[in-house]
Amino acid sequence: LKAIVFDGRNSHFATDLPKPLPEPGESLIQVELAAICNTDREILKGYRPDYRGVLGHEFVGIVRESPDPSLLNRRVVGEINLTCGLCLYCSSGRPHHCIERRALGINDKNGAFAGYLTLPTSLLHPVDEALPAEKAVFCEPLAAALRITEQVEFAPGTPVALLGDGRLALMICQSLAATQDVDLTVFGRHPEKLALFSPYAKTFGAIDTEDTFEVVVDATGNPASLSDAIALTRSEGTLVLKSTYAEKAHIDISMVVVREIRMIGSRCGPFKPALELLQTGKVDLPPLTCFAPEDFKKAMESKTFKAALDFRS
Ligand SMILES: [Zn+2]
Ligand SMILES: [Zn+2]
C-alpha cells in the first residue's frame, strides 16, 4: 500500500504498508483523493509530537467492505473523530470532545494519505453520484467552517469580520454568505487571494481598528494576528478562533476581560449541511491540484488553493 507515514518528527513515502483490517463496526474504504490541510503542515512542525502513523484526514473514497451492505461500492466522505459513546462528553451531546477520542490521521488512528483506510461505519456519509470526488473532498473542512453557525447566533445584518484569506477563510466566507444574513468584511494580505472573496464580502488589505464588529472570526493560521482580532471585536462581542498552531499566542488577555469579549474555540463541524452546500453548488470552491502520492513533499509545498494526493492510479 502506498502511504505517507509520520514517525513523530518526519514524514516519508512508504509502499510496504499492509492493507488495514477493519475493526468490528468499521468499513474499509479505498481512498480516491486525500487533501492536504494546514493541520497536516502543523503536525510536521511539531503540533502533535505524540502522533505516529499515516497522516491525512480530508478524503473521499469508495467503500469496499462494510457491515452496511447499502454502502458497498458507494462514494463516501467521513467524519474524523472516533468516540467511545460512553464518557461524560459522549453522553452529554459533545462527542467531538470524547475523553477517549481518536482522530483520523491526527491522534491514534491511521489516516487518509494511503490507498485504503478504515473508519467506523457510522461516521461515513454517502455522496451524490453527481458530485465529483474533486469537490466532495472539501466536505470535512467545509463542515469545520460551518461549526461557527452552530456556535454563534447571527442576528440579521450582523457586522462580521473575517481575518485571513486562505482556504479555511474562503470556506468560512462562502458558508456564512450561503447560510446567514450577515454583513461580511474580510481582511487579508494577498490581493490575488482576496479577489476570490469579493463576490461574497467587502475585502480589505490592511486592518483599520477604528472599525469594530459584533463577531470576528480569526482564520489566519497565524497567532500574531490575534491582537488585531481582539481590537476589531466590539466590547461584549464574540471572537471565534479557528486556527491551531504549533506555537503559543501572545495576547493581552486583560483586554478580553475588561471588554468582556466572548472567545470561542471552534473545530470540527456538521457533515450533512456541508455536503448539502457542495451538492447544491451553493458553495463553489476553486479547483484542487492533484499530486501523485510519491510527490507528497511537492504537494505540501504547493501554494495552490488546495493540494490533494490522488490514489486512484
Ligand atoms: Zn483539515
Ligand atoms: Zn467518549
PDB file of C-alpha atoms and ligand atoms in Angstrom:
ATOM      1  CA  LEU A   1       0.000   0.000   0.000  1.00  0.00           C
ATOM      2  CA  LYS A   2       1.221   3.498  -0.821  1.00  0.00           C
ATOM      3  CA  ALA A   3       1.087   5.764   2.238  1.00  0.00           C
ATOM      4  CA  ILE A   4       2.594   8.859   3.844  1.00  0.00           C
ATOM      5  CA  VAL A   5       3.784   7.890   7.325  1.00  0.00           C
ATOM      6  CA  PHE A   6       4.730  10.236  10.181  1.00  0.00           C
ATOM      7  CA  ASP A   7       7.284   8.993  12.722  1.00  0.00           C
ATOM      8  CA  GLY A   8       6.890  11.776  15.306  1.00  0.00           C
ATOM      9  CA  ARG A   9       9.378  14.069  13.559  1.00  0.00           C
ATOM     10  CA  ASN A  10       9.369  13.461   9.836  1.00  0.00           C
ATOM     11  CA  SER A  11       7.131  12.028   7.186  1.00  0.00           C
ATOM     12  CA  HIS A  12       8.082   9.594   4.461  1.00  0.00           C
ATOM     13  CA  PHE A  13       6.510   7.884   1.480  1.00  0.00           C
ATOM     14  CA  ALA A  14       6.088   4.134   2.047  1.00  0.00           C
ATOM     15  CA  THR A  15       4.952   1.401  -0.310  1.00  0.00           C
ATOM     16  CA  ASP A  16       5.067  -1.589   2.010  1.00  0.00           C
ATOM     17  CA  LEU A  17       2.169  -0.845   4.370  1.00  0.00           C
ATOM     18  CA  PRO A  18      -0.312  -3.730   4.748  1.00  0.00           C
ATOM     19  CA  LYS A  19      -3.962  -3.108   3.840  1.00  0.00           C
ATOM     20  CA  PRO A  20      -5.705  -2.133   7.117  1.00  0.00           C
ATOM     21  CA  LEU A  21      -8.126  -4.578   8.732  1.00  0.00           C
ATOM     22  CA  PRO A  22     -11.498  -3.089   9.739  1.00  0.00           C
ATOM     23  CA  GLU A  23     -12.285  -3.371  13.450  1.00  0.00           C
ATOM     24  CA  PRO A  24     -15.819  -4.506  14.386  1.00  0.00           C
ATOM     25  CA  GLY A  25     -18.305  -1.911  13.081  1.00  0.00           C
ATOM     26  CA  GLU A  26     -15.768  -0.367  10.729  1.00  0.00           C
ATOM     27  CA  SER A  27     -15.790  -0.168   6.946  1.00  0.00           C
ATOM     28  CA  LEU A  28     -12.850  -0.448   4.582  1.00  0.00           C
ATOM     29  CA  ILE A  29     -12.551   2.491   2.200  1.00  0.00           C
ATOM     30  CA  GLN A  30     -10.431   2.695  -0.917  1.00  0.00           C
ATOM     31  CA  VAL A  31      -9.139   6.253  -0.932  1.00  0.00           C
ATOM     32  CA  GLU A  32      -9.616   8.244  -4.136  1.00  0.00           C
ATOM     33  CA  LEU A  33      -8.371  11.678  -3.086  1.00  0.00           C
ATOM     34  CA  ALA A  34      -6.916  12.899   0.194  1.00  0.00           C
ATOM     35  CA  ALA A  35      -6.460  16.639   0.564  1.00  0.00           C
ATOM     36  CA  ILE A  36      -3.680  18.380   2.441  1.00  0.00           C
ATOM     37  CA  CYS A  37      -4.762  20.626   5.296  1.00  0.00           C
ATOM     38  CA  ASN A  38      -2.900  23.160   7.393  1.00  0.00           C
ATOM     39  CA  THR A  39      -3.227  20.742  10.306  1.00  0.00           C
ATOM     40  CA  ASP A  40      -1.003  18.299   8.389  1.00  0.00           C
ATOM     41  CA  ARG A  41       1.588  21.044   7.971  1.00  0.00           C
ATOM     42  CA  GLU A  42       1.342  21.898  11.686  1.00  0.00           C
ATOM     43  CA  ILE A  43       1.826  18.225  12.617  1.00  0.00           C
ATOM     44  CA  LEU A  44       5.066  18.250  10.629  1.00  0.00           C
ATOM     45  CA  LYS A  45       6.081  21.400  12.554  1.00  0.00           C
ATOM     46  CA  GLY A  46       5.505  19.724  15.911  1.00  0.00           C
ATOM     47  CA  TYR A  47       1.831  20.317  16.741  1.00  0.00           C
ATOM     48  CA  ARG A  48       1.288  16.603  17.504  1.00  0.00           C
ATOM     49  CA  PRO A  49       4.645  15.155  18.574  1.00  0.00           C
ATOM     50  CA  ASP A  50       2.913  12.112  20.094  1.00  0.00           C
ATOM     51  CA  TYR A  51       1.319  11.023  16.814  1.00  0.00           C
ATOM     52  CA  ARG A  52       2.747   8.072  14.862  1.00  0.00           C
ATOM     53  CA  GLY A  53       1.180   6.694  11.725  1.00  0.00           C
ATOM     54  CA  VAL A  54      -0.412   7.574   8.405  1.00  0.00           C
ATOM     55  CA  LEU A  55      -1.201  11.300   8.035  1.00  0.00           C
ATOM     56  CA  GLY A  56      -4.262  12.881   6.420  1.00  0.00           C
ATOM     57  CA  HIS A  57      -7.898  13.363   7.419  1.00  0.00           C
ATOM     58  CA  GLU A  58      -9.672  15.012   4.456  1.00  0.00           C
ATOM     59  CA  PHE A  59     -10.668  12.311   1.992  1.00  0.00           C
ATOM     60  CA  VAL A  60     -13.177  10.888  -0.395  1.00  0.00           C
ATOM     61  CA  GLY A  61     -13.210   7.207  -1.290  1.00  0.00           C
ATOM     62  CA  ILE A  62     -15.186   4.111  -2.217  1.00  0.00           C
ATOM     63  CA  VAL A  63     -16.479   1.647   0.393  1.00  0.00           C
ATOM     64  CA  ARG A  64     -15.089  -1.824  -0.345  1.00  0.00           C
ATOM     65  CA  GLU A  65     -16.057  -3.741   2.823  1.00  0.00           C
ATOM     66  CA  SER A  66     -18.791  -2.758   5.265  1.00  0.00           C
ATOM     67  CA  PRO A  67     -21.251  -4.189   7.781  1.00  0.00           C
ATOM     68  CA  ASP A  68     -23.814  -1.958   5.991  1.00  0.00           C
ATOM     69  CA  PRO A  69     -24.379  -3.542   2.568  1.00  0.00           C
ATOM     70  CA  SER A  70     -26.097  -0.391   1.242  1.00  0.00           C
ATOM     71  CA  LEU A  71     -22.734   1.377   1.403  1.00  0.00           C
ATOM     72  CA  LEU A  72     -20.789  -1.137  -0.665  1.00  0.00           C
ATOM     73  CA  ASN A  73     -19.118   0.478  -3.675  1.00  0.00           C
ATOM     74  CA  ARG A  74     -20.600   3.870  -2.744  1.00  0.00           C
ATOM     75  CA  ARG A  75     -18.519   7.037  -2.742  1.00  0.00           C
ATOM     76  CA  VAL A  76     -18.283   8.413   0.794  1.00  0.00           C
ATOM     77  CA  VAL A  77     -16.731  11.137   2.882  1.00  0.00           C
ATOM     78  CA  GLY A  78     -16.048  10.528   6.568  1.00  0.00           C
ATOM     79  CA  GLU A  79     -16.068  12.334   9.889  1.00  0.00           C
ATOM     80  CA  ILE A  80     -12.721  12.155  11.600  1.00  0.00           C
ATOM     81  CA  ASN A  81     -13.456  11.823  15.331  1.00  0.00           C
ATOM     82  CA  LEU A  82     -13.657   8.294  16.740  1.00  0.00           C
ATOM     83  CA  THR A  83     -15.532   8.335  20.027  1.00  0.00           C
ATOM     84  CA  CYS A  84     -16.299   5.898  22.860  1.00  0.00           C
ATOM     85  CA  GLY A  85     -20.028   6.630  23.190  1.00  0.00           C
ATOM     86  CA  LEU A  86     -19.884   6.279  26.983  1.00  0.00           C
ATOM     87  CA  CYS A  87     -17.851   9.052  28.591  1.00  0.00           C
ATOM     88  CA  LEU A  88     -19.006  12.347  30.126  1.00  0.00           C
ATOM     89  CA  TYR A  89     -18.815  14.124  26.756  1.00  0.00           C
ATOM     90  CA  CYS A  90     -20.273  11.357  24.627  1.00  0.00           C
ATOM     91  CA  SER A  91     -23.247  11.042  26.968  1.00  0.00           C
ATOM     92  CA  SER A  92     -23.897  14.802  27.050  1.00  0.00           C
ATOM     93  CA  GLY A  93     -24.059  15.590  23.342  1.00  0.00           C
ATOM     94  CA  ARG A  94     -20.395  16.599  22.949  1.00  0.00           C
ATOM     95  CA  PRO A  95     -18.878  13.545  21.267  1.00  0.00           C
ATOM     96  CA  HIS A  96     -16.240  15.636  19.464  1.00  0.00           C
ATOM     97  CA  HIS A  97     -14.671  16.076  22.903  1.00  0.00           C
ATOM     98  CA  CYS A  98     -14.758  12.377  23.885  1.00  0.00           C
ATOM     99  CA  ILE A  99     -12.152  11.629  26.559  1.00  0.00           C
ATOM    100  CA  GLU A 100     -11.069   8.574  24.566  1.00  0.00           C
ATOM    101  CA  ARG A 101     -11.167  10.493  21.299  1.00  0.00           C
ATOM    102  CA  ARG A 102      -9.024   9.292  18.444  1.00  0.00           C
ATOM    103  CA  ALA A 103      -8.834  11.303  15.237  1.00  0.00           C
ATOM    104  CA  LEU A 104      -8.119  10.130  11.713  1.00  0.00           C
ATOM    105  CA  GLY A 105      -4.534  10.948  10.782  1.00  0.00           C
ATOM    106  CA  ILE A 106      -4.078  13.118  13.895  1.00  0.00           C
ATOM    107  CA  ASN A 107      -4.469  11.026  17.030  1.00  0.00           C
ATOM    108  CA  ASP A 108      -4.037   7.234  17.338  1.00  0.00           C
ATOM    109  CA  LYS A 109      -5.778   6.339  14.054  1.00  0.00           C
ATOM    110  CA  ASN A 110      -4.079   5.787  10.708  1.00  0.00           C
ATOM    111  CA  GLY A 111      -5.183   8.498   8.296  1.00  0.00           C
ATOM    112  CA  ALA A 112      -6.177   9.077   4.708  1.00  0.00           C
ATOM    113  CA  PHE A 113      -2.823   9.505   2.944  1.00  0.00           C
ATOM    114  CA  ALA A 114      -2.925   5.820   1.980  1.00  0.00           C
ATOM    115  CA  GLY A 115      -4.511   3.580  -0.612  1.00  0.00           C
ATOM    116  CA  TYR A 116      -7.014   2.307   1.989  1.00  0.00           C
ATOM    117  CA  LEU A 117      -8.302   3.428   5.377  1.00  0.00           C
ATOM    118  CA  THR A 118     -10.790   2.085   7.905  1.00  0.00           C
ATOM    119  CA  LEU A 119     -13.404   4.113   9.804  1.00  0.00           C
ATOM    120  CA  PRO A 120     -16.439   3.353  11.963  1.00  0.00           C
ATOM    121  CA  THR A 121     -19.336   2.930   9.539  1.00  0.00           C
ATOM    122  CA  SER A 122     -21.470   5.419  11.494  1.00  0.00           C
ATOM    123  CA  LEU A 123     -19.034   8.198  10.525  1.00  0.00           C
ATOM    124  CA  LEU A 124     -19.476   7.695   6.773  1.00  0.00           C
ATOM    125  CA  HIS A 125     -21.682   9.887   4.590  1.00  0.00           C
ATOM    126  CA  PRO A 126     -22.586   8.727   1.061  1.00  0.00           C
ATOM    127  CA  VAL A 127     -22.048  11.333  -1.641  1.00  0.00           C
ATOM    128  CA  ASP A 128     -24.497  12.038  -4.518  1.00  0.00           C
ATOM    129  CA  GLU A 129     -23.374  10.374  -7.753  1.00  0.00           C
ATOM    130  CA  ALA A 130     -23.363  13.790  -9.399  1.00  0.00           C
ATOM    131  CA  LEU A 131     -20.805  15.283  -7.019  1.00  0.00           C
ATOM    132  CA  PRO A 132     -17.295  14.513  -8.272  1.00  0.00           C
ATOM    133  CA  ALA A 133     -14.590  13.328  -5.882  1.00  0.00           C
ATOM    134  CA  GLU A 134     -12.703  16.576  -6.571  1.00  0.00           C
ATOM    135  CA  LYS A 135     -15.495  18.552  -4.891  1.00  0.00           C
ATOM    136  CA  ALA A 136     -16.631  16.030  -2.270  1.00  0.00           C
ATOM    137  CA  VAL A 137     -13.165  16.083  -0.711  1.00  0.00           C
ATOM    138  CA  PHE A 138     -13.903  19.611   0.579  1.00  0.00           C
ATOM    139  CA  CYS A 139     -16.603  18.271   2.921  1.00  0.00           C
ATOM    140  CA  GLU A 140     -14.514  17.979   6.095  1.00  0.00           C
ATOM    141  CA  PRO A 141     -13.015  21.481   6.064  1.00  0.00           C
ATOM    142  CA  LEU A 142     -16.349  22.958   4.960  1.00  0.00           C
ATOM    143  CA  ALA A 143     -18.025  21.226   7.922  1.00  0.00           C
ATOM    144  CA  ALA A 144     -15.386  22.821  10.171  1.00  0.00           C
ATOM    145  CA  ALA A 145     -16.283  26.205   8.666  1.00  0.00           C
ATOM    146  CA  LEU A 146     -19.980  25.561   9.362  1.00  0.00           C
ATOM    147  CA  ARG A 147     -19.244  24.817  13.011  1.00  0.00           C
ATOM    148  CA  ILE A 148     -19.344  28.603  13.550  1.00  0.00           C
ATOM    149  CA  THR A 149     -23.035  28.648  12.613  1.00  0.00           C
ATOM    150  CA  GLU A 150     -23.726  26.083  15.361  1.00  0.00           C
ATOM    151  CA  GLN A 151     -21.888  28.169  17.967  1.00  0.00           C
ATOM    152  CA  VAL A 152     -22.882  31.759  17.158  1.00  0.00           C
ATOM    153  CA  GLU A 153     -26.361  33.114  16.594  1.00  0.00           C
ATOM    154  CA  PHE A 154     -26.233  35.790  13.920  1.00  0.00           C
ATOM    155  CA  ALA A 155     -28.971  38.427  14.070  1.00  0.00           C
ATOM    156  CA  PRO A 156     -29.916  39.722  10.600  1.00  0.00           C
ATOM    157  CA  GLY A 157     -27.347  42.179   9.302  1.00  0.00           C
ATOM    158  CA  THR A 158     -24.734  41.387  11.983  1.00  0.00           C
ATOM    159  CA  PRO A 159     -21.388  43.001  11.119  1.00  0.00           C
ATOM    160  CA  VAL A 160     -18.861  40.158  10.896  1.00  0.00           C
ATOM    161  CA  ALA A 161     -15.117  40.440  10.252  1.00  0.00           C
ATOM    162  CA  LEU A 162     -13.167  37.505   8.914  1.00  0.00           C
ATOM    163  CA  LEU A 163      -9.377  37.606   9.286  1.00  0.00           C
ATOM    164  CA  GLY A 164      -7.430  35.536   6.782  1.00  0.00           C
ATOM    165  CA  ASP A 165      -7.565  34.897   3.043  1.00  0.00           C
ATOM    166  CA  GLY A 166      -6.561  31.237   2.918  1.00  0.00           C
ATOM    167  CA  ARG A 167      -8.511  28.037   2.233  1.00  0.00           C
ATOM    168  CA  LEU A 168     -10.382  27.799   5.515  1.00  0.00           C
ATOM    169  CA  ALA A 169     -11.198  31.517   5.406  1.00  0.00           C
ATOM    170  CA  LEU A 170     -12.726  31.148   1.936  1.00  0.00           C
ATOM    171  CA  MET A 171     -14.850  28.229   3.134  1.00  0.00           C
ATOM    172  CA  ILE A 172     -15.992  30.244   6.165  1.00  0.00           C
ATOM    173  CA  CYS A 173     -16.765  33.227   3.932  1.00  0.00           C
ATOM    174  CA  GLN A 174     -18.800  31.215   1.423  1.00  0.00           C
ATOM    175  CA  SER A 175     -20.638  29.171   4.053  1.00  0.00           C
ATOM    176  CA  LEU A 176     -21.600  32.281   6.054  1.00  0.00           C
ATOM    177  CA  ALA A 177     -22.745  34.023   2.874  1.00  0.00           C
ATOM    178  CA  ALA A 178     -24.799  30.963   1.874  1.00  0.00           C
ATOM    179  CA  THR A 179     -26.465  30.326   5.237  1.00  0.00           C
ATOM    180  CA  GLN A 180     -26.645  33.617   7.186  1.00  0.00           C
ATOM    181  CA  ASP A 181     -27.840  37.166   6.625  1.00  0.00           C
ATOM    182  CA  VAL A 182     -24.642  38.909   7.755  1.00  0.00           C
ATOM    183  CA  ASP A 183     -22.638  41.971   6.705  1.00  0.00           C
ATOM    184  CA  LEU A 184     -19.285  40.359   5.998  1.00  0.00           C
ATOM    185  CA  THR A 185     -15.874  42.062   5.775  1.00  0.00           C
ATOM    186  CA  VAL A 186     -12.701  40.088   5.000  1.00  0.00           C
ATOM    187  CA  PHE A 187      -9.165  41.209   5.873  1.00  0.00           C
ATOM    188  CA  GLY A 188      -6.268  39.538   4.078  1.00  0.00           C
ATOM    189  CA  ARG A 189      -2.731  40.207   2.975  1.00  0.00           C
ATOM    190  CA  HIS A 190      -2.818  38.743  -0.546  1.00  0.00           C
ATOM    191  CA  PRO A 191      -4.694  40.771  -3.221  1.00  0.00           C
ATOM    192  CA  GLU A 192      -4.851  37.784  -5.605  1.00  0.00           C
ATOM    193  CA  LYS A 193      -6.459  35.612  -2.908  1.00  0.00           C
ATOM    194  CA  LEU A 194      -8.782  38.384  -1.690  1.00  0.00           C
ATOM    195  CA  ALA A 195     -10.281  38.570  -5.181  1.00  0.00           C
ATOM    196  CA  LEU A 196     -11.907  35.165  -4.510  1.00  0.00           C
ATOM    197  CA  PHE A 197     -13.788  36.686  -1.560  1.00  0.00           C
ATOM    198  CA  SER A 198     -15.145  39.780  -3.267  1.00  0.00           C
ATOM    199  CA  PRO A 199     -18.358  38.181  -4.626  1.00  0.00           C
ATOM    200  CA  TYR A 200     -19.377  37.442  -1.014  1.00  0.00           C
ATOM    201  CA  ALA A 201     -17.872  40.184   1.163  1.00  0.00           C
ATOM    202  CA  LYS A 202     -16.171  43.553   1.353  1.00  0.00           C
ATOM    203  CA  THR A 203     -12.421  42.981   1.257  1.00  0.00           C
ATOM    204  CA  PHE A 204      -9.521  44.968   2.702  1.00  0.00           C
ATOM    205  CA  GLY A 205      -5.758  44.505   2.597  1.00  0.00           C
ATOM    206  CA  ALA A 206      -4.997  46.407   5.800  1.00  0.00           C
ATOM    207  CA  ILE A 207      -6.732  46.317   9.162  1.00  0.00           C
ATOM    208  CA  ASP A 208      -8.140  49.570  10.459  1.00  0.00           C
ATOM    209  CA  THR A 209      -9.037  49.047  14.106  1.00  0.00           C
ATOM    210  CA  GLU A 210     -11.273  52.138  14.045  1.00  0.00           C
ATOM    211  CA  ASP A 211     -13.888  49.746  12.663  1.00  0.00           C
ATOM    212  CA  THR A 212     -15.278  47.177  15.052  1.00  0.00           C
ATOM    213  CA  PHE A 213     -17.505  44.151  14.550  1.00  0.00           C
ATOM    214  CA  GLU A 214     -20.011  42.202  16.663  1.00  0.00           C
ATOM    215  CA  VAL A 215     -18.425  38.941  15.525  1.00  0.00           C
ATOM    216  CA  VAL A 216     -14.801  38.445  14.474  1.00  0.00           C
ATOM    217  CA  VAL A 217     -13.526  35.150  13.092  1.00  0.00           C
ATOM    218  CA  ASP A 218      -9.782  34.523  13.093  1.00  0.00           C
ATOM    219  CA  ALA A 219      -8.767  32.073  10.376  1.00  0.00           C
ATOM    220  CA  THR A 220      -5.304  33.425   9.596  1.00  0.00           C
ATOM    221  CA  GLY A 221      -3.428  30.399  10.900  1.00  0.00           C
ATOM    222  CA  ASN A 222      -1.068  32.911  12.493  1.00  0.00           C
ATOM    223  CA  PRO A 223      -1.002  33.665  16.258  1.00  0.00           C
ATOM    224  CA  ALA A 224       0.416  37.160  15.555  1.00  0.00           C
ATOM    225  CA  SER A 225      -2.989  38.219  14.196  1.00  0.00           C
ATOM    226  CA  LEU A 226      -4.822  37.660  17.490  1.00  0.00           C
ATOM    227  CA  SER A 227      -4.119  41.152  18.855  1.00  0.00           C
ATOM    228  CA  ASP A 228      -5.770  42.644  15.773  1.00  0.00           C
ATOM    229  CA  ALA A 229      -8.646  40.199  16.128  1.00  0.00           C
ATOM    230  CA  ILE A 230      -9.247  41.335  19.723  1.00  0.00           C
ATOM    231  CA  ALA A 231      -9.015  45.017  18.735  1.00  0.00           C
ATOM    232  CA  LEU A 232     -11.594  44.501  15.971  1.00  0.00           C
ATOM    233  CA  THR A 233     -14.089  42.786  18.298  1.00  0.00           C
ATOM    234  CA  ARG A 234     -16.682  45.054  19.915  1.00  0.00           C
ATOM    235  CA  SER A 235     -16.960  45.010  23.702  1.00  0.00           C
ATOM    236  CA  GLU A 236     -19.309  42.165  24.670  1.00  0.00           C
ATOM    237  CA  GLY A 237     -18.866  40.885  21.124  1.00  0.00           C
ATOM    238  CA  THR A 238     -17.708  37.446  20.019  1.00  0.00           C
ATOM    239  CA  LEU A 239     -14.300  36.330  18.782  1.00  0.00           C
ATOM    240  CA  VAL A 240     -14.245  32.906  17.109  1.00  0.00           C
ATOM    241  CA  LEU A 241     -10.867  31.163  16.931  1.00  0.00           C
ATOM    242  CA  LYS A 242     -10.498  28.702  14.048  1.00  0.00           C
ATOM    243  CA  SER A 243      -6.713  28.242  13.838  1.00  0.00           C
ATOM    244  CA  THR A 244      -4.467  25.797  15.669  1.00  0.00           C
ATOM    245  CA  TYR A 245      -0.733  26.443  15.814  1.00  0.00           C
ATOM    246  CA  ALA A 246       2.395  24.673  16.911  1.00  0.00           C
ATOM    247  CA  GLU A 247       3.498  27.968  18.555  1.00  0.00           C
ATOM    248  CA  LYS A 248       1.895  29.753  21.534  1.00  0.00           C
ATOM    249  CA  ALA A 249      -0.009  33.006  21.071  1.00  0.00           C
ATOM    250  CA  HIS A 250       0.924  36.201  22.951  1.00  0.00           C
ATOM    251  CA  ILE A 251      -2.151  38.317  23.645  1.00  0.00           C
ATOM    252  CA  ASP A 252      -3.294  40.903  26.182  1.00  0.00           C
ATOM    253  CA  ILE A 253      -5.854  38.725  27.925  1.00  0.00           C
ATOM    254  CA  SER A 254      -6.823  41.623  30.271  1.00  0.00           C
ATOM    255  CA  MET A 255      -8.320  43.345  27.215  1.00  0.00           C
ATOM    256  CA  VAL A 256     -10.587  40.338  26.801  1.00  0.00           C
ATOM    257  CA  VAL A 257     -11.636  40.533  30.468  1.00  0.00           C
ATOM    258  CA  VAL A 258     -12.162  44.297  30.657  1.00  0.00           C
ATOM    259  CA  ARG A 259     -14.012  44.495  27.352  1.00  0.00           C
ATOM    260  CA  GLU A 260     -15.969  41.306  28.159  1.00  0.00           C
ATOM    261  CA  ILE A 261     -15.223  39.641  24.845  1.00  0.00           C
ATOM    262  CA  ARG A 262     -16.614  36.173  24.362  1.00  0.00           C
ATOM    263  CA  MET A 263     -13.844  33.977  22.899  1.00  0.00           C
ATOM    264  CA  ILE A 264     -14.984  30.754  21.289  1.00  0.00           C
ATOM    265  CA  GLY A 265     -12.739  27.934  20.149  1.00  0.00           C
ATOM    266  CA  SER A 266     -14.135  26.255  17.061  1.00  0.00           C
ATOM    267  CA  ARG A 267     -13.069  22.966  15.495  1.00  0.00           C
ATOM    268  CA  CYS A 268     -14.977  20.191  13.706  1.00  0.00           C
ATOM    269  CA  GLY A 269     -18.471  20.699  12.355  1.00  0.00           C
ATOM    270  CA  PRO A 270     -21.537  19.062  10.807  1.00  0.00           C
ATOM    271  CA  PHE A 271     -21.066  16.966   7.638  1.00  0.00           C
ATOM    272  CA  LYS A 272     -24.676  16.833   6.420  1.00  0.00           C
ATOM    273  CA  PRO A 273     -25.142  20.572   5.776  1.00  0.00           C
ATOM    274  CA  ALA A 274     -21.600  20.756   4.360  1.00  0.00           C
ATOM    275  CA  LEU A 275     -22.359  18.025   1.795  1.00  0.00           C
ATOM    276  CA  GLU A 276     -25.652  19.755   1.036  1.00  0.00           C
ATOM    277  CA  LEU A 277     -23.862  23.044   0.263  1.00  0.00           C
ATOM    278  CA  LEU A 278     -21.457  21.227  -2.079  1.00  0.00           C
ATOM    279  CA  GLN A 279     -24.188  19.180  -3.757  1.00  0.00           C
ATOM    280  CA  THR A 280     -26.414  22.187  -4.407  1.00  0.00           C
ATOM    281  CA  GLY A 281     -23.466  24.266  -5.639  1.00  0.00           C
ATOM    282  CA  LYS A 282     -24.173  26.955  -3.007  1.00  0.00           C
ATOM    283  CA  VAL A 283     -20.537  26.715  -2.086  1.00  0.00           C
ATOM    284  CA  ASP A 284     -18.209  26.529  -5.054  1.00  0.00           C
ATOM    285  CA  LEU A 285     -14.504  26.420  -4.307  1.00  0.00           C
ATOM    286  CA  PRO A 286     -11.522  26.795  -6.643  1.00  0.00           C
ATOM    287  CA  PRO A 287     -10.261  23.548  -8.171  1.00  0.00           C
ATOM    288  CA  LEU A 288      -7.957  21.113  -6.392  1.00  0.00           C
ATOM    289  CA  THR A 289      -4.436  20.487  -7.586  1.00  0.00           C
ATOM    290  CA  CYS A 290      -3.752  16.741  -7.590  1.00  0.00           C
ATOM    291  CA  PHE A 291      -0.358  15.144  -6.990  1.00  0.00           C
ATOM    292  CA  ALA A 292       0.815  11.543  -7.107  1.00  0.00           C
ATOM    293  CA  PRO A 293       1.328  10.230  -3.552  1.00  0.00           C
ATOM    294  CA  GLU A 294       5.060   9.910  -4.377  1.00  0.00           C
ATOM    295  CA  ASP A 295       5.134  13.698  -4.787  1.00  0.00           C
ATOM    296  CA  PHE A 296       3.887  14.339  -1.237  1.00  0.00           C
ATOM    297  CA  LYS A 297       6.679  16.809  -0.430  1.00  0.00           C
ATOM    298  CA  LYS A 298       5.866  18.834  -3.548  1.00  0.00           C
ATOM    299  CA  ALA A 299       2.162  18.751  -2.651  1.00  0.00           C
ATOM    300  CA  MET A 300       2.912  20.012   0.881  1.00  0.00           C
ATOM    301  CA  GLU A 301       4.807  22.975  -0.540  1.00  0.00           C
ATOM    302  CA  SER A 302       2.205  23.740  -3.180  1.00  0.00           C
ATOM    303  CA  LYS A 303       0.834  27.263  -2.976  1.00  0.00           C
ATOM    304  CA  THR A 304      -2.341  26.405  -4.905  1.00  0.00           C
ATOM    305  CA  PHE A 305      -5.789  26.742  -3.301  1.00  0.00           C
ATOM    306  CA  LYS A 306      -5.795  23.116  -2.189  1.00  0.00           C
ATOM    307  CA  ALA A 307      -3.454  20.253  -2.953  1.00  0.00           C
ATOM    308  CA  ALA A 308      -4.558  16.630  -2.800  1.00  0.00           C
ATOM    309  CA  LEU A 309      -2.909  13.259  -3.182  1.00  0.00           C
ATOM    310  CA  ASP A 310      -4.518  11.147  -5.897  1.00  0.00           C
ATOM    311  CA  PHE A 311      -4.592   7.443  -5.001  1.00  0.00           C
ATOM    312  CA  ARG A 312      -6.775   6.410  -7.955  1.00  0.00           C
ATOM    313  CA  SER A 313      -3.986   5.055 -10.142  1.00  0.00           C
TER     314      SER A 313
HETATM  315 ZN    ZN B   1      -8.248  19.562   7.944  1.00  0.00          ZN
HETATM  316 ZN    ZN B   2     -16.475   9.307  24.813  1.00  0.00          ZN
END
